[in-house]
XYZ file of C-alpha atoms in Angstrom:
423
model
C -24.519 -17.319 -5.305
C -25.638 -14.315 -7.519
C -23.441 -13.655 -11.221
C -23.844 -11.381 -13.633
C -24.738 -12.346 -17.353
C -21.715 -12.035 -18.347
C -20.374 -14.345 -15.209
C -23.807 -16.878 -16.019
C -22.943 -16.486 -20.019
C -19.363 -18.183 -19.028
C -20.613 -21.080 -16.449
C -23.381 -22.074 -19.737
C -20.237 -22.192 -22.360
C -19.680 -18.926 -24.048
C -16.370 -19.028 -24.366
C -16.242 -23.052 -24.366
C -16.448 -25.947 -22.306
C -12.624 -25.144 -20.521
C -13.861 -21.794 -19.077
C -16.966 -23.366 -18.135
C -15.564 -25.575 -15.911
C -12.876 -22.697 -14.567
C -16.029 -20.684 -13.718
C -17.431 -23.634 -12.343
C -14.559 -24.044 -9.598
C -14.534 -20.799 -8.520
C -18.481 -21.347 -7.843
C -17.862 -23.807 -6.277
C -14.608 -22.531 -3.579
C -16.796 -19.279 -3.008
C -20.106 -21.188 -2.261
C -17.976 -22.748 0.399
C -16.948 -19.920 2.222
C -20.478 -17.959 1.831
C -20.117 -15.490 -0.843
C -22.142 -14.539 -2.670
C -20.772 -12.895 -5.249
C -17.939 -12.557 -7.015
C -15.502 -9.450 -7.765
C -13.331 -8.562 -9.665
C -9.086 -9.092 -9.720
C -8.623 -5.205 -9.809
C -4.853 -5.843 -9.668
C -2.529 -4.877 -12.253
C -0.121 -8.500 -12.201
C -1.095 -12.125 -10.593
C 1.237 -14.895 -8.949
C 1.189 -18.731 -9.127
C 3.315 -20.416 -5.942
C 3.786 -23.368 -8.087
C 7.031 -22.568 -9.768
C 8.706 -26.292 -9.898
C 7.683 -29.003 -12.282
C 7.855 -31.876 -9.354
C 8.147 -35.445 -11.428
C 4.826 -36.892 -10.058
C 2.380 -33.457 -10.536
C 1.016 -35.076 -13.911
C -2.294 -34.077 -13.796
C -1.318 -30.312 -12.725
C 0.445 -30.259 -16.726
C -2.548 -32.113 -18.318
C -4.618 -28.997 -16.832
C -2.485 -26.354 -17.929
C -1.957 -28.458 -21.252
C -6.233 -28.579 -21.589
C -6.775 -24.156 -20.783
C -3.670 -23.796 -23.132
C -5.109 -26.088 -25.958
C -8.944 -23.230 -24.632
C -7.033 -20.453 -25.206
C -7.642 -20.134 -21.259
C -4.582 -18.078 -20.538
C -4.273 -15.182 -17.667
C -6.222 -12.032 -17.974
C -3.098 -10.165 -16.252
C 1.004 -11.143 -16.447
C 2.009 -13.132 -13.732
C 5.246 -13.259 -11.002
C 6.094 -17.146 -9.787
C 7.397 -18.517 -6.985
C 11.442 -19.264 -6.661
C 12.728 -22.020 -8.714
C 14.022 -25.028 -6.881
C 17.129 -25.411 -8.286
C 20.395 -23.413 -8.674
C 24.127 -24.688 -9.572
C 25.772 -22.749 -7.608
C 24.161 -24.267 -3.755
C 26.649 -26.527 -2.467
C 25.648 -30.125 -3.515
C 26.348 -33.610 -3.018
C 26.585 -35.522 -6.473
C 24.322 -37.446 -5.070
C 21.558 -34.854 -3.723
C 22.128 -33.822 -8.106
C 20.399 -36.804 -9.238
C 17.777 -36.726 -7.346
C 16.877 -33.089 -7.967
C 17.719 -33.892 -11.269
C 14.879 -36.737 -11.149
C 12.570 -34.866 -8.746
C 11.906 -31.888 -10.769
C 12.970 -33.522 -14.703
C 9.506 -31.683 -15.694
C 10.716 -28.287 -15.130
C 11.510 -26.796 -18.745
C 8.019 -28.557 -19.698
C 5.984 -26.437 -16.396
C 8.349 -23.279 -16.875
C 6.744 -23.218 -20.961
C 3.688 -23.474 -19.893
C 4.585 -20.785 -17.511
C 5.193 -18.463 -20.003
C 1.918 -19.017 -22.273
C 0.105 -19.118 -19.407
C 0.674 -15.564 -18.955
C 4.586 -15.318 -17.187
C 5.658 -11.604 -16.501
C 8.474 -12.979 -17.215
C 11.933 -14.816 -17.178
C 13.572 -13.649 -14.049
C 9.736 -13.261 -11.888
C 10.302 -15.933 -9.770
C 10.460 -15.528 -6.104
C 8.478 -15.240 -2.959
C 8.442 -11.714 -2.233
C 6.475 -10.929 -5.679
C 5.560 -7.125 -3.878
C 8.921 -5.695 -3.636
C 9.771 -3.728 -5.694
C 12.833 -4.908 -7.772
C 10.099 -7.957 -8.658
C 7.459 -5.742 -10.719
C 4.063 -6.693 -9.143
C 3.241 -4.656 -6.029
C -0.293 -4.465 -5.256
C -1.988 -0.776 -4.796
C -3.909 -0.298 -2.197
C -7.687 -1.546 -2.109
C -6.651 -3.893 -5.275
C -8.048 -7.612 -5.602
C -5.758 -10.353 -5.935
C -5.971 -13.750 -6.434
C -3.162 -14.985 -5.060
C -1.828 -18.064 -2.621
C 1.777 -17.733 -1.695
C 1.073 -17.300 2.140
C 4.516 -14.911 2.514
C 3.266 -12.565 -0.422
C -0.736 -12.925 0.737
C 0.223 -11.353 4.544
C 2.341 -8.793 2.941
C 0.102 -7.621 0.841
C -3.013 -7.381 2.804
C -1.050 -5.695 5.885
C 1.397 -3.821 4.478
C -0.044 -2.737 1.108
C -3.470 -2.532 2.143
C -4.522 -4.836 -1.039
C -6.833 -7.554 -0.558
C -6.810 -11.430 -0.800
C -8.185 -14.661 0.564
C -5.112 -17.263 1.339
C -6.443 -19.058 -2.012
C -4.687 -22.233 -3.128
C -2.124 -22.673 -5.989
C -4.802 -23.917 -8.699
C -7.662 -21.449 -7.538
C -5.368 -18.125 -8.030
C -4.376 -19.066 -11.755
C -8.199 -19.602 -12.145
C -8.216 -16.292 -10.314
C -7.074 -14.809 -12.678
C -7.744 -16.310 -16.676
C -11.332 -15.640 -15.572
C -10.325 -11.833 -14.078
C -13.102 -13.064 -10.481
C -12.501 -14.445 -8.034
C -15.782 -14.481 -5.330
C -16.178 -12.445 -1.618
C -15.616 -13.542 1.474
C -13.179 -13.311 4.369
C -10.117 -11.157 3.620
C -12.102 -9.307 0.710
C -14.871 -7.902 3.016
C -14.694 -5.325 5.474
C -15.835 -6.841 8.341
C -13.480 -10.163 7.287
C -10.739 -7.604 7.847
C -11.503 -6.582 11.181
C -8.846 -8.305 14.634
C -10.185 -10.308 16.376
C -7.082 -10.790 18.916
C -5.103 -8.065 20.489
C -2.052 -9.044 20.756
C -0.096 -6.463 23.546
C 3.858 -6.128 22.948
C 5.828 -5.823 26.465
C 9.402 -6.463 25.773
C 12.565 -5.048 26.657
C 14.080 -5.174 23.055
C 13.032 -5.222 19.424
C 11.564 -9.189 19.135
C 13.092 -11.397 16.566
C 10.457 -10.891 14.005
C 10.274 -14.649 13.354
C 10.035 -15.590 16.868
C 7.162 -12.467 17.208
C 5.712 -13.526 14.109
C 5.511 -17.710 15.453
C 3.999 -16.283 18.230
C 1.213 -15.012 17.366
C 0.258 -16.891 14.033
C 0.090 -20.269 16.694
C -1.734 -18.141 19.060
C -4.211 -16.330 16.851
C -4.521 -18.936 14.163
C -6.435 -18.271 10.762
C -8.047 -15.207 13.218
C -6.521 -11.015 12.647
C -4.609 -9.994 14.972
C -4.406 -5.996 15.774
C -0.806 -5.527 17.623
C 0.491 -2.584 20.370
C 3.375 -1.584 21.211
C 5.678 -2.436 18.284
C 5.923 0.683 16.944
C 7.927 2.285 19.802
C 10.335 -0.225 17.837
C 10.151 0.008 14.097
C 8.749 3.821 13.931
C 5.499 5.093 12.561
C 7.053 4.996 8.266
C 7.217 1.901 6.300
C 11.015 2.491 5.882
C 12.190 -0.250 3.844
C 13.931 -1.735 6.990
C 10.471 -1.585 8.679
C 8.626 -3.920 5.355
C 11.474 -6.553 5.686
C 11.000 -6.901 9.677
C 6.824 -6.548 8.721
C 7.741 -9.198 5.649
C 9.808 -11.941 8.016
C 7.386 -11.333 10.444
C 4.249 -12.371 8.840
C 5.764 -15.462 6.678
C 5.995 -16.121 10.374
C 2.599 -16.241 10.961
C 1.552 -16.921 8.253
C 2.992 -20.452 8.371
C 3.390 -21.317 11.762
C -0.311 -20.261 11.734
C -2.708 -19.293 8.991
C -2.260 -15.278 9.253
C -3.629 -13.366 5.988
C -3.832 -10.219 7.627
C -2.497 -8.461 10.654
C -2.659 -4.527 11.728
C 0.009 -2.543 13.443
C -0.864 0.278 15.468
C 0.380 3.497 14.104
C 2.130 1.961 11.155
C 0.229 -0.404 8.672
C -2.350 1.737 6.593
C -5.395 0.702 7.761
C -4.432 0.839 11.493
C -3.389 3.948 10.956
C -6.418 4.994 8.977
C -9.243 2.895 11.441
C -7.108 2.485 14.692
C -8.282 0.115 17.489
C -11.624 0.516 16.009
C -10.523 -2.305 13.538
C -10.506 -4.383 16.353
C -14.249 -6.791 17.227
C -15.876 -5.746 20.391
C -14.299 -8.195 23.412
C -11.631 -9.481 21.199
C -8.945 -11.505 23.748
C -5.587 -9.635 24.155
C -2.700 -11.704 23.882
C 1.040 -10.592 25.973
C 3.919 -11.126 24.345
C 7.532 -10.220 26.669
C 10.995 -11.868 26.479
C 9.732 -14.196 28.218
C 7.219 -15.637 26.450
C 9.241 -15.487 22.940
C 12.128 -17.589 24.659
C 9.117 -20.071 25.740
C 8.653 -20.502 21.995
C 11.985 -20.868 20.822
C 12.674 -23.104 23.664
C 9.632 -25.437 22.149
C 10.775 -26.110 18.498
C 12.012 -29.557 17.766
C 14.689 -30.460 16.179
C 14.041 -33.548 13.919
C 18.056 -33.770 13.560
C 19.152 -37.299 14.173
C 22.124 -36.204 15.829
C 20.937 -32.889 17.911
C 25.109 -32.288 18.453
C 25.760 -32.483 14.364
C 28.100 -29.771 12.613
C 25.716 -27.727 10.220
C 26.459 -28.270 6.798
C 24.587 -25.071 5.208
C 22.683 -22.370 6.322
C 19.801 -20.782 4.522
C 18.990 -17.114 5.357
C 15.825 -15.936 2.726
C 12.853 -18.073 2.794
C 10.986 -15.074 1.772
C 13.460 -14.215 0.045
C 15.576 -10.981 1.633
C 15.090 -7.251 -0.064
C 17.858 -5.104 -0.963
C 18.452 -3.417 3.054
C 18.872 -7.081 4.221
C 21.965 -8.173 1.756
C 23.220 -5.286 2.445
C 22.238 -4.697 6.417
C 24.159 -8.796 6.413
C 27.227 -7.804 4.222
C 28.541 -5.258 6.881
C 27.326 -7.946 9.944
C 28.869 -11.170 8.067
C 32.405 -8.909 7.364
C 32.395 -7.332 11.134
C 31.684 -10.793 12.399
C 34.486 -12.084 10.836
C 36.348 -9.997 11.952
C 35.622 -10.398 15.069
C 36.576 -13.921 15.031
C 39.792 -13.715 12.976
C 38.447 -15.323 10.393
C 37.979 -14.694 6.710
C 35.409 -16.301 4.833
C 31.850 -18.092 6.602
C 32.659 -21.767 8.435
C 29.541 -22.803 6.766
C 28.383 -23.260 3.771
C 25.746 -20.196 3.628
C 22.912 -19.233 0.920
C 21.635 -15.269 0.965
C 18.358 -15.851 -1.393
C 16.832 -12.944 -3.382
C 14.695 -12.231 -5.495
C 15.956 -11.809 -9.443
C 15.465 -8.411 -8.956
C 16.916 -7.537 -6.293
C 19.582 -10.051 -6.855
C 20.459 -7.797 -10.299
C 20.172 -4.256 -7.651
C 22.526 -5.222 -5.097
C 25.569 -6.701 -8.265
C 25.647 -3.132 -9.186
C 26.549 -2.370 -5.456
C 29.835 -2.101 -3.565
C 28.439 -5.038 -1.134
C 27.974 -7.737 -3.915
C 31.636 -8.231 -3.852
C 31.929 -7.679 -0.321
C 29.224 -10.316 0.013
C 30.971 -12.889 -2.180
C 34.695 -11.683 -0.423
C 32.870 -13.298 3.090
C 32.142 -16.808 1.082
C 28.517 -16.585 1.325
C 26.041 -17.521 -1.698
C 23.591 -15.157 -3.631
C 20.304 -16.933 -5.353
C 17.536 -16.686 -6.162
C 15.941 -19.982 -5.596
C 13.810 -21.477 -3.282
C 14.787 -23.562 -0.161
C 12.302 -24.809 0.508
C 12.581 -26.312 -2.276
C 16.403 -27.529 -1.883
C 15.113 -28.774 1.618
C 12.093 -31.293 0.226
C 13.581 -34.503 -0.709
C 14.753 -36.894 2.224
C 18.581 -36.949 1.268
C 18.407 -32.588 2.076
C 16.117 -33.786 4.877
C 18.987 -36.103 6.642
C 21.557 -33.044 6.396
C 22.395 -30.557 9.544
C 20.711 -27.057 7.957
C 19.987 -24.519 9.951
C 18.032 -20.708 9.362
C 16.610 -18.148 11.055
C 13.393 -18.527 8.543
C 10.664 -19.918 10.860
C 8.946 -20.341 7.274
C 11.953 -23.231 6.115
C 12.333 -24.605 10.045
C 7.822 -24.807 9.664
C 8.100 -26.502 6.026
C 11.547 -29.106 6.568
C 14.050 -30.123 9.028
C 16.171 -26.938 9.073
C 16.890 -26.578 12.781
C 15.932 -22.797 13.334
C 18.001 -20.333 14.781
C 18.407 -16.187 16.141
C 19.656 -13.920 13.857
C 22.001 -13.400 16.526
C 23.404 -17.530 16.694
C 23.289 -17.462 12.848
C 25.441 -14.998 12.768
C 27.968 -16.259 15.460
C 27.833 -19.870 14.157
C 28.040 -19.112 10.453
C 31.367 -17.159 11.155
C 32.693 -18.648 14.389
C 31.503 -21.824 15.795
C 30.825 -23.769 13.504
C 28.780 -25.835 15.273
């Protein structure tokens, strides 16, 4: 790898041994992927995927203490993934004990994040790119992020440039101020390897379509044709909400870090099908294919007929339009069923900034009246323990389904279950 004089000086120890190790790590990372140089991180803010103070992460805390002792802090203020705990979420006494034990280092870790450069104490969300979260990258900016759903959104919808890094690598990129140039940071790396032709009879469920695409193309870049028929050609708040969930499913059910939507996402609008590589394979998605994908999901509940004890919506976090829309949908479904409150404990999760703005609207009291809990928690972290794993939890998030024991249902099925069915 060819380094600038300033980068080489850092590697040689000009700012101390700790910074030299940071740069050496980035160099080794880049060389593993064939990078020939470093490029500056140009975004105003960073982001870290590690937001949970789990007790077994002792090496991480020790590493961060070393960085802080050496003054090796982030050159950018940064946001972080959601906190793992919220006392308002329904839980048993035993679960509370487990949570307290599991996340015994939460206070210590959050103190480290503040010293390393955390934006503020409310900067905890996986959807850091939402306007209310205050971390919206501009087109063409180079990022050093790792959160898969944020990376794919920033690359695809915002037109920023970021590889799918690891949690430690992302912080080191922000500390050094540069990252190795390869993959999705290059023009060639942003070319589409697959064409996805949509032939459904209606707008497909974002989670199912993302899952289908992710499992087919894996880490490659898809160019999706036909979705603009349903979403239009403007990146409205509703369209962005759809693409947020589509991308998160593609990133978790595969390893997609970038997608192009014909006539809609920035690079597809500018370059069109010239983005597609020659002889790229075509994947046709119709109603039958989506049904096949959905029917193939495993359920690891011990009792497949168990009554759900909890429902999570919002992985990644819901945006403002989704909260408003779901408030109305739940109200109407409850009225039709003759119920006043949801029949399954239900949690909608969102970013702190979105929650603050939502609570200033008429919808907040209406949602609360339905019995739905609004939270800024990370559902995945709630589920990531033996007791929660045994709970029959349902969700319409393909990301949560993939990483936990939560059972997947479509939005329509979820609405029916939480307002009238129970099972």
